[in-house]
Tab-separated table of C-alpha atoms and ligand atoms in Angstrom:
chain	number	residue	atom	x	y	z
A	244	UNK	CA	0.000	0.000	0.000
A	245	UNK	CA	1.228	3.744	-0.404
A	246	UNK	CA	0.461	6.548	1.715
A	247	UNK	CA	1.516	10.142	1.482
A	248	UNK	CA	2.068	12.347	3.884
A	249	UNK	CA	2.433	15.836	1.525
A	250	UNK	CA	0.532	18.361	2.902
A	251	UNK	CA	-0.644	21.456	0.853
A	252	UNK	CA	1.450	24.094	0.880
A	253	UNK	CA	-1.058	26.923	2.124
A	254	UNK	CA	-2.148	27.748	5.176
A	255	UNK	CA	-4.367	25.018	6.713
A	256	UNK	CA	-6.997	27.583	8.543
A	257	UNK	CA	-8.223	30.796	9.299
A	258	UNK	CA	-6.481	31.063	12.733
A	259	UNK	CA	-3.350	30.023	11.159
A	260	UNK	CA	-0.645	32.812	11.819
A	261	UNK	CA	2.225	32.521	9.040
A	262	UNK	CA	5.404	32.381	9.719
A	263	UNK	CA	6.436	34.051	6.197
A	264	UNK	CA	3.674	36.638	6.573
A	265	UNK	CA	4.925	37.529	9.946
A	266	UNK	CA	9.076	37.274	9.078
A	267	UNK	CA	8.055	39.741	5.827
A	268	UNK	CA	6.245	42.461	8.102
A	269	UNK	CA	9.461	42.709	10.222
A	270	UNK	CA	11.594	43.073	7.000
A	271	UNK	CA	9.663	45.685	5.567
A	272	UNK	CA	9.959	47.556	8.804
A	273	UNK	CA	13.330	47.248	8.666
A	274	UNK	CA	13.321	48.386	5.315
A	275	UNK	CA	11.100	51.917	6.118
A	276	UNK	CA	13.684	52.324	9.001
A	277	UNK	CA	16.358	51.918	6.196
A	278	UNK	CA	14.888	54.057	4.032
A	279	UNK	CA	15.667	51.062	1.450
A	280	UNK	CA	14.915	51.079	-2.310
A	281	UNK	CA	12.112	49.116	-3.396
A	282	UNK	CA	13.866	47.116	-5.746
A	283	UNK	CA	16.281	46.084	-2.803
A	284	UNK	CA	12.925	45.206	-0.253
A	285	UNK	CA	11.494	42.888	-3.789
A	286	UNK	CA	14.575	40.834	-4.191
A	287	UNK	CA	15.171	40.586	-0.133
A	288	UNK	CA	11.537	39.264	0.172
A	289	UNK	CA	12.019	36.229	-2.230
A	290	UNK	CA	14.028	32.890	-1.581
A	291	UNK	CA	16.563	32.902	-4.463
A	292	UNK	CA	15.785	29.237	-4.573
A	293	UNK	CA	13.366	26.489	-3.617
A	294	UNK	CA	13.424	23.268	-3.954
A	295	UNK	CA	11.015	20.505	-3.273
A	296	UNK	CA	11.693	17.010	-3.070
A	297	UNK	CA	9.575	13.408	-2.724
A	298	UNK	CA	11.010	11.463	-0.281
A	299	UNK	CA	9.775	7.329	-0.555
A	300	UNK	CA	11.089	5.878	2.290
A	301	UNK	CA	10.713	1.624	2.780
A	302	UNK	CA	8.966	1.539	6.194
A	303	UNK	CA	9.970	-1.254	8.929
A	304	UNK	CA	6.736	-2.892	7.373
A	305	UNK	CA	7.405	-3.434	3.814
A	306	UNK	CA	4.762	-0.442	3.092
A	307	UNK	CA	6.345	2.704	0.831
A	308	UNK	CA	5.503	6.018	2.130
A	309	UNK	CA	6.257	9.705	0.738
A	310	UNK	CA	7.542	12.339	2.418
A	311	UNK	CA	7.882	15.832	1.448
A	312	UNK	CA	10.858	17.522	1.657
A	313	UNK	CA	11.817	20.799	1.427
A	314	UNK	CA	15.143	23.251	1.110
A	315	UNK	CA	14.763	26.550	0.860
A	316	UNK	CA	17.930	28.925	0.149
A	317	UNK	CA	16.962	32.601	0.831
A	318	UNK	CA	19.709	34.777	-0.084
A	319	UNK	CA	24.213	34.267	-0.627
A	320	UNK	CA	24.897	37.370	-0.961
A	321	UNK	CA	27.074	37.291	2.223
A	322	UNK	CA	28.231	33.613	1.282
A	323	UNK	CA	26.905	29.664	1.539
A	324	UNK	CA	24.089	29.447	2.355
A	325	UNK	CA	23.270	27.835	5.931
A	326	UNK	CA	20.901	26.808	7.647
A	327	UNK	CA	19.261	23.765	9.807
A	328	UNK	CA	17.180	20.653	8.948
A	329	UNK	CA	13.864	20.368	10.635
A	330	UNK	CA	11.699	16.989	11.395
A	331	UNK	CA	8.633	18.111	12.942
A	332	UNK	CA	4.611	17.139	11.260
A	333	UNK	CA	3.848	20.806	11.528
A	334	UNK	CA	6.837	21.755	8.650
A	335	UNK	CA	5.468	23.320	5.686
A	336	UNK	CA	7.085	25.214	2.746
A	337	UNK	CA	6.026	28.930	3.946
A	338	UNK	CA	7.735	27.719	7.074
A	339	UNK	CA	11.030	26.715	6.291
A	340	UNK	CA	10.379	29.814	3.428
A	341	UNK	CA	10.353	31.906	6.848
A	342	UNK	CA	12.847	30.390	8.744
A	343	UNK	CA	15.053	30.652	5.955
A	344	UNK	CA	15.159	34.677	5.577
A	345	UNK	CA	15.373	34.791	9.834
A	346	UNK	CA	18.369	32.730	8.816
A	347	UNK	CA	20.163	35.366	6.081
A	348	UNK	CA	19.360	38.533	8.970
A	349	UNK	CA	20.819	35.712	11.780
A	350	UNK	CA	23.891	35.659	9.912
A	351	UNK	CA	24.439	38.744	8.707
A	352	UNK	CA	23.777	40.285	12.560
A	353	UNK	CA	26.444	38.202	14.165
A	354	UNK	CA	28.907	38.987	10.949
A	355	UNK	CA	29.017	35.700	10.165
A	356	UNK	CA	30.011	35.040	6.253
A	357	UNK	CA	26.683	33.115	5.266
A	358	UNK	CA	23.281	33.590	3.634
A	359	UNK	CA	20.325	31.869	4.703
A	360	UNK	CA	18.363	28.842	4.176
A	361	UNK	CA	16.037	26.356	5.742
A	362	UNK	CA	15.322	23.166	5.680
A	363	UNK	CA	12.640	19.963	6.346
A	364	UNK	CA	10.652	17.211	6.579
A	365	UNK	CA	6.884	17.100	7.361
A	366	UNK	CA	7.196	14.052	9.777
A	367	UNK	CA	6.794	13.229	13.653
A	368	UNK	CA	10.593	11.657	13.960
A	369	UNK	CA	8.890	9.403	17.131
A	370	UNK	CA	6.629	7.656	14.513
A	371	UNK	CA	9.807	6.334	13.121
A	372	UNK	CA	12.413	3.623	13.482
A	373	UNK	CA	16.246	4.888	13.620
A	374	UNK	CA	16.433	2.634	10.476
A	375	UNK	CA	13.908	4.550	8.970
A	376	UNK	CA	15.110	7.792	9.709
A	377	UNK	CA	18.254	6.707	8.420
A	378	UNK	CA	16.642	5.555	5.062
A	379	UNK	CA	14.842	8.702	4.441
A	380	UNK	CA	17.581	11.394	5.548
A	381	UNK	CA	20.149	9.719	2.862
A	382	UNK	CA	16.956	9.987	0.260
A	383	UNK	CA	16.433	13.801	1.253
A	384	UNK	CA	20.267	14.303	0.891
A	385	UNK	CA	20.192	12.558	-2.607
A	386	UNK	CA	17.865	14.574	-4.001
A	387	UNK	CA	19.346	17.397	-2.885
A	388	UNK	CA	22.994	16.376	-3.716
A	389	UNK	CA	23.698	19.435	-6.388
A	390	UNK	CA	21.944	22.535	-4.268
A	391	UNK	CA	24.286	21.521	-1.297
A	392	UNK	CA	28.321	21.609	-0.536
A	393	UNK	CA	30.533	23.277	1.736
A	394	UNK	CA	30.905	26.382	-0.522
A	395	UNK	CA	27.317	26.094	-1.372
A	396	UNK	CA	24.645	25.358	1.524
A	397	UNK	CA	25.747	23.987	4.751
A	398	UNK	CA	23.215	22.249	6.183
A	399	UNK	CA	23.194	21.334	10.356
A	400	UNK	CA	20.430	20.601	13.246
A	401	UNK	CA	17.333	22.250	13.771
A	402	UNK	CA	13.822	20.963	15.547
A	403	UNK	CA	13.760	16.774	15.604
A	404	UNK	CA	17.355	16.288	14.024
A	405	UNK	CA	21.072	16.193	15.602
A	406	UNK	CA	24.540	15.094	14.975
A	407	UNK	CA	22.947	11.753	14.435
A	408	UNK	CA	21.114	12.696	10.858
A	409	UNK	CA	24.157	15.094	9.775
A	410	UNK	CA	26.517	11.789	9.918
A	411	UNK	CA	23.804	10.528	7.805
A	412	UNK	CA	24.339	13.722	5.391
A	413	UNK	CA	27.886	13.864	5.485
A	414	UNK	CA	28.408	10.434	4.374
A	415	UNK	CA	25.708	10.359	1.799
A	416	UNK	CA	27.534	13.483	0.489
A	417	UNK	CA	30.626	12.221	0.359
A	418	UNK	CA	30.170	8.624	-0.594
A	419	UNK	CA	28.293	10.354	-4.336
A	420	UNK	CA	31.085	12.572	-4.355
A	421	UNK	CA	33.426	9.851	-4.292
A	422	UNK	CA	35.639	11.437	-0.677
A	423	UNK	CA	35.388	12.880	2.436
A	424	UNK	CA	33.933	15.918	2.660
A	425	UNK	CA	33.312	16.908	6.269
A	426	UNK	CA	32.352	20.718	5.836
A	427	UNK	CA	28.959	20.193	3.685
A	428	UNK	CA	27.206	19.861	7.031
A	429	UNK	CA	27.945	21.418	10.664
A	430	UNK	CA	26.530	20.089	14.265
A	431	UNK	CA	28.479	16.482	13.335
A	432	UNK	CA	29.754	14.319	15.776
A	433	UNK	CA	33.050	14.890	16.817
A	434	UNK	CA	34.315	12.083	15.361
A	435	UNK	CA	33.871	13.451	11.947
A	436	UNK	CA	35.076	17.082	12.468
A	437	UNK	CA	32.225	18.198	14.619
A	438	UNK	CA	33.443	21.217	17.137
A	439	UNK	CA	33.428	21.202	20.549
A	440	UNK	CA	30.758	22.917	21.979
A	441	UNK	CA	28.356	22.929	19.600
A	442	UNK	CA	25.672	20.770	21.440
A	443	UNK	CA	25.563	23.293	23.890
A	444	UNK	CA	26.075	26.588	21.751
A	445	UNK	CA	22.582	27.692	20.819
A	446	UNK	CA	21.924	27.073	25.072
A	447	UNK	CA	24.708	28.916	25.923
A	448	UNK	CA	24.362	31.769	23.713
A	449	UNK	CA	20.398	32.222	25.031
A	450	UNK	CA	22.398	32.234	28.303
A	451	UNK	CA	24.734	34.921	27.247
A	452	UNK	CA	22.054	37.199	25.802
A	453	UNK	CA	19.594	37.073	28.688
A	454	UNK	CA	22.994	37.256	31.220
A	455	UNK	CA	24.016	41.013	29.337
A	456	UNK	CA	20.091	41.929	28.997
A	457	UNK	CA	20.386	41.517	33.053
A	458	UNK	CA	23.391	43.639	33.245
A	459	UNK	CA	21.949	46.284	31.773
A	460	UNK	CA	19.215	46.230	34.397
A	461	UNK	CA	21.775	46.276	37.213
A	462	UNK	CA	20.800	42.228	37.922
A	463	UNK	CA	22.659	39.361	37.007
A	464	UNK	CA	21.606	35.764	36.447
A	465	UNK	CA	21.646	34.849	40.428
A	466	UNK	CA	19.002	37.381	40.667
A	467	UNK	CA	16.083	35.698	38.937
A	468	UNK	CA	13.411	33.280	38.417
A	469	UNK	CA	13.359	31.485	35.103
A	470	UNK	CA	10.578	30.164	33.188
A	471	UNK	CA	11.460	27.846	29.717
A	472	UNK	CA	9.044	26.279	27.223
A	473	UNK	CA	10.840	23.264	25.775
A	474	UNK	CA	13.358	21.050	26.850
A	475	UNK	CA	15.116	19.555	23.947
A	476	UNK	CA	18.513	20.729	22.541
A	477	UNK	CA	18.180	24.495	22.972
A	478	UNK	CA	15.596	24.654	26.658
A	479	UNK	CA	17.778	21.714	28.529
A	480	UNK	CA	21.233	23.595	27.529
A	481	UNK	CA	20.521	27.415	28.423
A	482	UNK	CA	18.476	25.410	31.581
A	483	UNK	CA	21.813	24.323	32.721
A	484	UNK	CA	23.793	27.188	32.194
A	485	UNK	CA	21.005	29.402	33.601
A	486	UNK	CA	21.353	27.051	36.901
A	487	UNK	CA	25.176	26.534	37.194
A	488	UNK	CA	25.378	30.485	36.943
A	489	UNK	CA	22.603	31.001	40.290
A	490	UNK	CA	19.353	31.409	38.563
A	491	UNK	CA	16.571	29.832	39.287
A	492	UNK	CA	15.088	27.812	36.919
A	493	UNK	CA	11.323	27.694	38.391
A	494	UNK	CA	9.812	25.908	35.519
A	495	UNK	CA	10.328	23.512	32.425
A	496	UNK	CA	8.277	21.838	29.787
A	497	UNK	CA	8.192	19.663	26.753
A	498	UNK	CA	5.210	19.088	24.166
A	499	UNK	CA	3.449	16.987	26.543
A	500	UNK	CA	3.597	19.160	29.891
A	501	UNK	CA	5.733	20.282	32.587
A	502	UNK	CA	7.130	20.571	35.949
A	503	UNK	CA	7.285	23.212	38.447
A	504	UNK	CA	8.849	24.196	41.237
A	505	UNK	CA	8.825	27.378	43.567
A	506	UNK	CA	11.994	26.610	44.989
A	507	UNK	CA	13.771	26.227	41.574
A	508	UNK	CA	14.205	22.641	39.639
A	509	UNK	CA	17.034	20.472	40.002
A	510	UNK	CA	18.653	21.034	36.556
A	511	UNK	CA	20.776	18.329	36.314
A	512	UNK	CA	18.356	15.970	37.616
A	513	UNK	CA	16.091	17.081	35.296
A	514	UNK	CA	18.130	16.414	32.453
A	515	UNK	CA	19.060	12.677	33.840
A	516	UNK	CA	15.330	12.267	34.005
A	517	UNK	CA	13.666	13.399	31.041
A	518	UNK	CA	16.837	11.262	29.430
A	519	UNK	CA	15.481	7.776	30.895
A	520	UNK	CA	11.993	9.223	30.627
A	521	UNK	CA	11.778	9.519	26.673
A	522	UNK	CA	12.867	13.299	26.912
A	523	UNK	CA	9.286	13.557	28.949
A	524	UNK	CA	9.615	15.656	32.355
A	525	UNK	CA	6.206	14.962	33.524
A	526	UNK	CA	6.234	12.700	37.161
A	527	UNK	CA	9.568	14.384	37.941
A	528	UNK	CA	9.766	14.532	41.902
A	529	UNK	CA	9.347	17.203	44.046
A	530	UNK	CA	7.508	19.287	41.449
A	531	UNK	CA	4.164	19.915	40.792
A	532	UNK	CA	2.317	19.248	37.155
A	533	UNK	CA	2.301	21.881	34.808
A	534	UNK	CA	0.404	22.421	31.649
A	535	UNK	CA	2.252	24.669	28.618
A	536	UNK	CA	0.085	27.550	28.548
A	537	UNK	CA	0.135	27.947	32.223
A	538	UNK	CA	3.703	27.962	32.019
A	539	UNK	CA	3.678	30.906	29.821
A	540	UNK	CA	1.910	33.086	32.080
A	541	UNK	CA	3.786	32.244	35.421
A	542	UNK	CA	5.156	35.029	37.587
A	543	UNK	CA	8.641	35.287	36.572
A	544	UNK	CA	11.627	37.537	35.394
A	545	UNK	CA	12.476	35.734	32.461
A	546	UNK	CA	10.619	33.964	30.354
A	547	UNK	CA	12.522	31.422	27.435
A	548	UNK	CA	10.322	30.115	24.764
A	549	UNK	CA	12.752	27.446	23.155
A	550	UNK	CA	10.132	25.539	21.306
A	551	UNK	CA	8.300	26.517	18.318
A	552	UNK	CA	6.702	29.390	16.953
A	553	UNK	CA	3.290	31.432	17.615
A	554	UNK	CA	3.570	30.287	21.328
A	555	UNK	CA	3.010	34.017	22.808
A	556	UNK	CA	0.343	35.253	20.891
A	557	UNK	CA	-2.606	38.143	21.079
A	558	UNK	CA	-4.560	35.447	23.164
A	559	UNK	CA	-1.950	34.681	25.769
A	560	UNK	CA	-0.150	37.859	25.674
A	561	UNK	CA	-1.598	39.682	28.664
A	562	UNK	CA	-1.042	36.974	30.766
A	563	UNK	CA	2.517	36.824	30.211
A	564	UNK	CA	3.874	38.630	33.898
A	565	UNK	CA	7.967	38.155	32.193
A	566	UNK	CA	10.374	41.681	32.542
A	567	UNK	CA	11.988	39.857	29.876
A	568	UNK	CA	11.260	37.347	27.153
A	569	UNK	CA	14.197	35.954	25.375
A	570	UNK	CA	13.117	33.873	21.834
A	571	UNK	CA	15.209	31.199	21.765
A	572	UNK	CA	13.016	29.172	19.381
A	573	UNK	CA	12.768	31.388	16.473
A	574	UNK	CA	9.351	33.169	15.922
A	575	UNK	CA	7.680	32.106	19.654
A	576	UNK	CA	6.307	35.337	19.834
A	577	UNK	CA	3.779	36.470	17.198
A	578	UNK	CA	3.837	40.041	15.310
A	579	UNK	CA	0.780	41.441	17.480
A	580	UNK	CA	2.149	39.984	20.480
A	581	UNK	CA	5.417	41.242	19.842
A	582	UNK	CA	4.082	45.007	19.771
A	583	UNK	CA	2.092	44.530	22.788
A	584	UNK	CA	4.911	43.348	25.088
A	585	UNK	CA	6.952	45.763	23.939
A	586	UNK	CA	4.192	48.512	24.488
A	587	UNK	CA	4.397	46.845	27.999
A	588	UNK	CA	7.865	48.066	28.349
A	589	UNK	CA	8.880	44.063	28.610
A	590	UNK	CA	12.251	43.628	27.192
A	591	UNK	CA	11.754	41.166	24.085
A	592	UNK	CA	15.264	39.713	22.831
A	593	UNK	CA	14.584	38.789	19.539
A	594	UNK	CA	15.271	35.222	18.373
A	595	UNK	CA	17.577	36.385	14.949
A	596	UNK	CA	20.264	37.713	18.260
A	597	UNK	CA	19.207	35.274	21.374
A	598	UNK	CA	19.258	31.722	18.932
A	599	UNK	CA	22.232	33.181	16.996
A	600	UNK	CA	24.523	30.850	19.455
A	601	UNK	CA	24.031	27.746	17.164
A	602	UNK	CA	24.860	28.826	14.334
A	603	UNK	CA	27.958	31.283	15.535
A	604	UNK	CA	29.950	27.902	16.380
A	605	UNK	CA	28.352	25.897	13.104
A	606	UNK	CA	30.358	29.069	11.554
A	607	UNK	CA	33.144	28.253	14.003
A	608	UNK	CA	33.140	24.477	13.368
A	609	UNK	CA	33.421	25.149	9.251
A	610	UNK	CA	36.211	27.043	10.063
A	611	UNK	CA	38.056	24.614	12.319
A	612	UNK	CA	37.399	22.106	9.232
A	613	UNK	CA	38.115	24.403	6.105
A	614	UNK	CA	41.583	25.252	8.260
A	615	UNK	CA	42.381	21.498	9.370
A	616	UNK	CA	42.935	22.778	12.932
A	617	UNK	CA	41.017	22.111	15.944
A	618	UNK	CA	40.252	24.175	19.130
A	619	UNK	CA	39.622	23.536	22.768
A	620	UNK	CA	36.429	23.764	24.057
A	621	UNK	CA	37.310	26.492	26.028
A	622	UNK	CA	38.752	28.892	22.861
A	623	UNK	CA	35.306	27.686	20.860
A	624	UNK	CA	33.506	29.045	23.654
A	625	UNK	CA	35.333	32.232	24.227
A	626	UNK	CA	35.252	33.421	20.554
A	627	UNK	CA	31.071	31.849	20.848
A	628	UNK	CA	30.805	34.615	23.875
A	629	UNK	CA	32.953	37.362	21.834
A	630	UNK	CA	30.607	37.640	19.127
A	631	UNK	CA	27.309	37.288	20.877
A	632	UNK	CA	28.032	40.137	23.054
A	633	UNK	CA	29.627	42.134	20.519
A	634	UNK	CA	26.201	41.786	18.541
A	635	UNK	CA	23.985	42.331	21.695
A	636	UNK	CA	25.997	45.567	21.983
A	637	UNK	CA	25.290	46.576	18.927
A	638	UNK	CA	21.673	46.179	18.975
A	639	UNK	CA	21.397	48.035	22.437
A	640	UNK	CA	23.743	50.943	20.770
A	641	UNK	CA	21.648	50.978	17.407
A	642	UNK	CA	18.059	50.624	19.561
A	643	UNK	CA	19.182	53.601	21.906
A	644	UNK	CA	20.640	55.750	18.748
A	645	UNK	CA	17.043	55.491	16.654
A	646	UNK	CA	15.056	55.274	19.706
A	647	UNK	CA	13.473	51.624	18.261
A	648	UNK	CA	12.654	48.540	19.830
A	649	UNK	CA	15.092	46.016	19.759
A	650	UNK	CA	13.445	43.986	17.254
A	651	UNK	CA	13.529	46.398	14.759
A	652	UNK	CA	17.176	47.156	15.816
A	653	UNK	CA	18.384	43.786	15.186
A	654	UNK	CA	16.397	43.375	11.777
A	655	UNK	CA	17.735	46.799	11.056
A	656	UNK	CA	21.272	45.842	11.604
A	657	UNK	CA	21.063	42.804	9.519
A	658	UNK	CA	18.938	43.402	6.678
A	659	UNK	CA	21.173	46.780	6.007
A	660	UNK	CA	24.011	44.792	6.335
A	661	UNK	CA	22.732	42.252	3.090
A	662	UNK	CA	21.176	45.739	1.363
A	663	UNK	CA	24.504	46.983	1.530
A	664	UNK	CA	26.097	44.137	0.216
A	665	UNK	CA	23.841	43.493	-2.472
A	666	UNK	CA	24.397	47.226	-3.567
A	667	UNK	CA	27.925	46.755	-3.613
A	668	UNK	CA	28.004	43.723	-5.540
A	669	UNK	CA	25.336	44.923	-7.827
A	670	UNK	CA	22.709	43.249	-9.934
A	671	UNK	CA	23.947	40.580	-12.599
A	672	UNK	CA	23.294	40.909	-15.659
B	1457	LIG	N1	19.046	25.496	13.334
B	1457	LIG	C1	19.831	26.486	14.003
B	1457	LIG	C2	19.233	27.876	13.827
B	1457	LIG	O1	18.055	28.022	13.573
B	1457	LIG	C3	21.299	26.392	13.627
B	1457	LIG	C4	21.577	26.584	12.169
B	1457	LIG	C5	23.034	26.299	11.787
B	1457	LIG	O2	23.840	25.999	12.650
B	1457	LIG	O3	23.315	26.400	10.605
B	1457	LIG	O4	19.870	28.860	14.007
């Protein structure tokens, strides 16, 4: 028998807020505080390429079923494009379309050499086998054999993937290219030129940007209670940091609920829990049940949504009692939502500076590759923390200089940075 899971590419209902819709509002802001040309704001607005692919993948069963894959490359004006792979059943082309342009503005804010791009599968990775996901990450990587390379797009980890999958890339790569080539993907295992820490980095820089917002208030990390929405690669990592530097991490949560305590969770406990408990926190001891939108709206000072997208919208928004809301999934916090927390004076950290951390040491890992020469994990983490501050810096400086939020400062920052680069390099033909 063959099923199909291809979803249509539109928006599947009214209430649905797009991602792309949402991520092109913020650029043309960015563009009126530019002043930028309209030509510039047209070709900024479109993916220079995208690419859809078919994926049949050979279940456990004998049954064939498609997947749809997709791999969207916004703009390389800066350089490769890069970007992550997502797994998740609510991925859809306008998605990645979205997360792909954060991507370019990502890059081009930390002054990172890269453009953006996005990519994934519509699938629930818990639905399949490990042999499975094996089979159908080498398919996606076939079919998109001649749109990536290490000079071209650099794939790495995003939502429902890890080292384990880019392995799976890298070799598929290299095996059609006939050798080696470590650099076409970043957020590798170690084993095959992966850096050291990356698993952490996108944690640690959420850490970072939250520790300097709290600076600037005259607080520091010991001083606060901290709320996070998701546990998985990005939540669990700035969790631990958060708690080995004094905060007080008050309450966690994955997909299917959470746990809270008053007092402040055990962190590493947590972590050794939800490991042995299928990455679930609910039943943890000494903590009391916790659904995700009451974790939203819990008295706190900082609040971390590090799952997915539209999670503080106009519905939830009032509720949210956070002095500071740091996006470390990218697009938690919707457009209207957005305006009225800042209108609230809350400090929102925008996801394109507090996720950056991820992709600052993929950048860092490529170059530890392209240059043959490894670093400590104490030099990957020092240059990780140089350029995340030096960015938060210069959002504060540019926010305080135009008197914007610092949203609009960040997109500012990056977007002129690719406008000015386009300019300079000029249209072809
Ligand atoms: N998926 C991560 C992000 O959204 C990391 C991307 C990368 O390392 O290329 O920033």
């Amino acid at each position: 028998m063959i099923t199909t899971s291809i979803q249509p590419l539109e928006a599947p209902s009214p209430a649905y807020i797009c991602p792309l819709d949402q991520a092109c509002s913020y650029l043309e802001a960015a563009a009126r505080e530019l002043k930028l040309d309209q030509g510039l704001l047209q070709i900024l607005s479109h993916p220079r390429k995208v690419v859809t692919v078919s994926i049949p993948v050979k279940r456990d069963n004998g049954e064939i079923e498609i997947l749809a894959g997709h791999r969207v490359q916004h703009c390389d004006v800066l350089g490769p494009y890069k970007g992550g792979i997502r797994y998740h059943p609510a991925v859809t082309l306008r998605e990645v379309s979205a997360l792909a342009m954060l991507m370019t503005w990502k890059c081009a804010l930390l002054g990172i050499p890269y453009g953006g791009a996005k990519g994934g599968i519509a699938l629930d990775p818990k639905r399949y086998s490990v042999g499975e996901l094996e089979r159908l990450t080498r398919r996606y990587t076939s079919e998109l054999i001649k749109d990536i390379g290490p000079s071209v797009d650099i794939p790495a980890p995003d939502m429902g993937t890890s080292a384990r999958e880019m392995a799976w890339m890298m070799d598929t790569y290299s095996v059609n290219v006939g050798h080696a080539v470590p650099g076409v993907v970043t957020g590798k295992p170690l084993s095959i030129g992966g850096s050291l820490g990356r698993e952490m980095a996108t944690g640690r820089g959420v850490m970072i940007i939250v520790r300097e917002a709290l600076a600037d208030q005259g607080k520091s990390l010991a001083d606060v209670r901290v709320v996070i929405q998701g546990f998985g690669n990005v939540g669990s990592a700035a969790a631990l940091l958060m708690h080995e530097a004094g905060a007080k991490v008050i309450a966690v949560s994955t997909g299917s609920g959470g746990v809270y305590s008053e007092t402040g969770l055990d962190i590493p406990a947590l972590k050794a829990y939800a490991a042995e408990n299928r990455r679930s926190v609910i039943g943890f001891p000494q903590a009391i049940p916790i659904n995700n939108a009451e974790l939203l709206t819990l008295p706190c000072d900082v609040l971390i949504p590090a799952a997915l997208e539209n999670q503080i919208t106009e519905d939830n928004v009032n509720q949210v009692q956070a002095k500071i809301v740091a996006e470390a999934a990218n697009g938690p916090v919707t457009l209207v939502a957005n305006q009225a927390l800042e209108a609230r004076g809350v400090t929102v950290l925008p996801d394109i500076l507090a996720n950056a951390g991820g992709v600052v040491v993929s950048y860092l890992e490529w170059v530890q590759g392209l240059s043959y020469l490894f670093w400590d994990e104490e030099r990957v983490n020092r240059e990780l923390e140089h350029l995340m501050v030096q960015a938060y810096h210069q959002v504060i400086k540019h926010s305080k200089i135009r008197q914007i939020p610092l949203r609009l400062a960040a997109y500012t920052l990056g977007v002129g940075r690719v406008a000015k680069a386009l300019t300079d390099r000029g249209l072809y033909p």
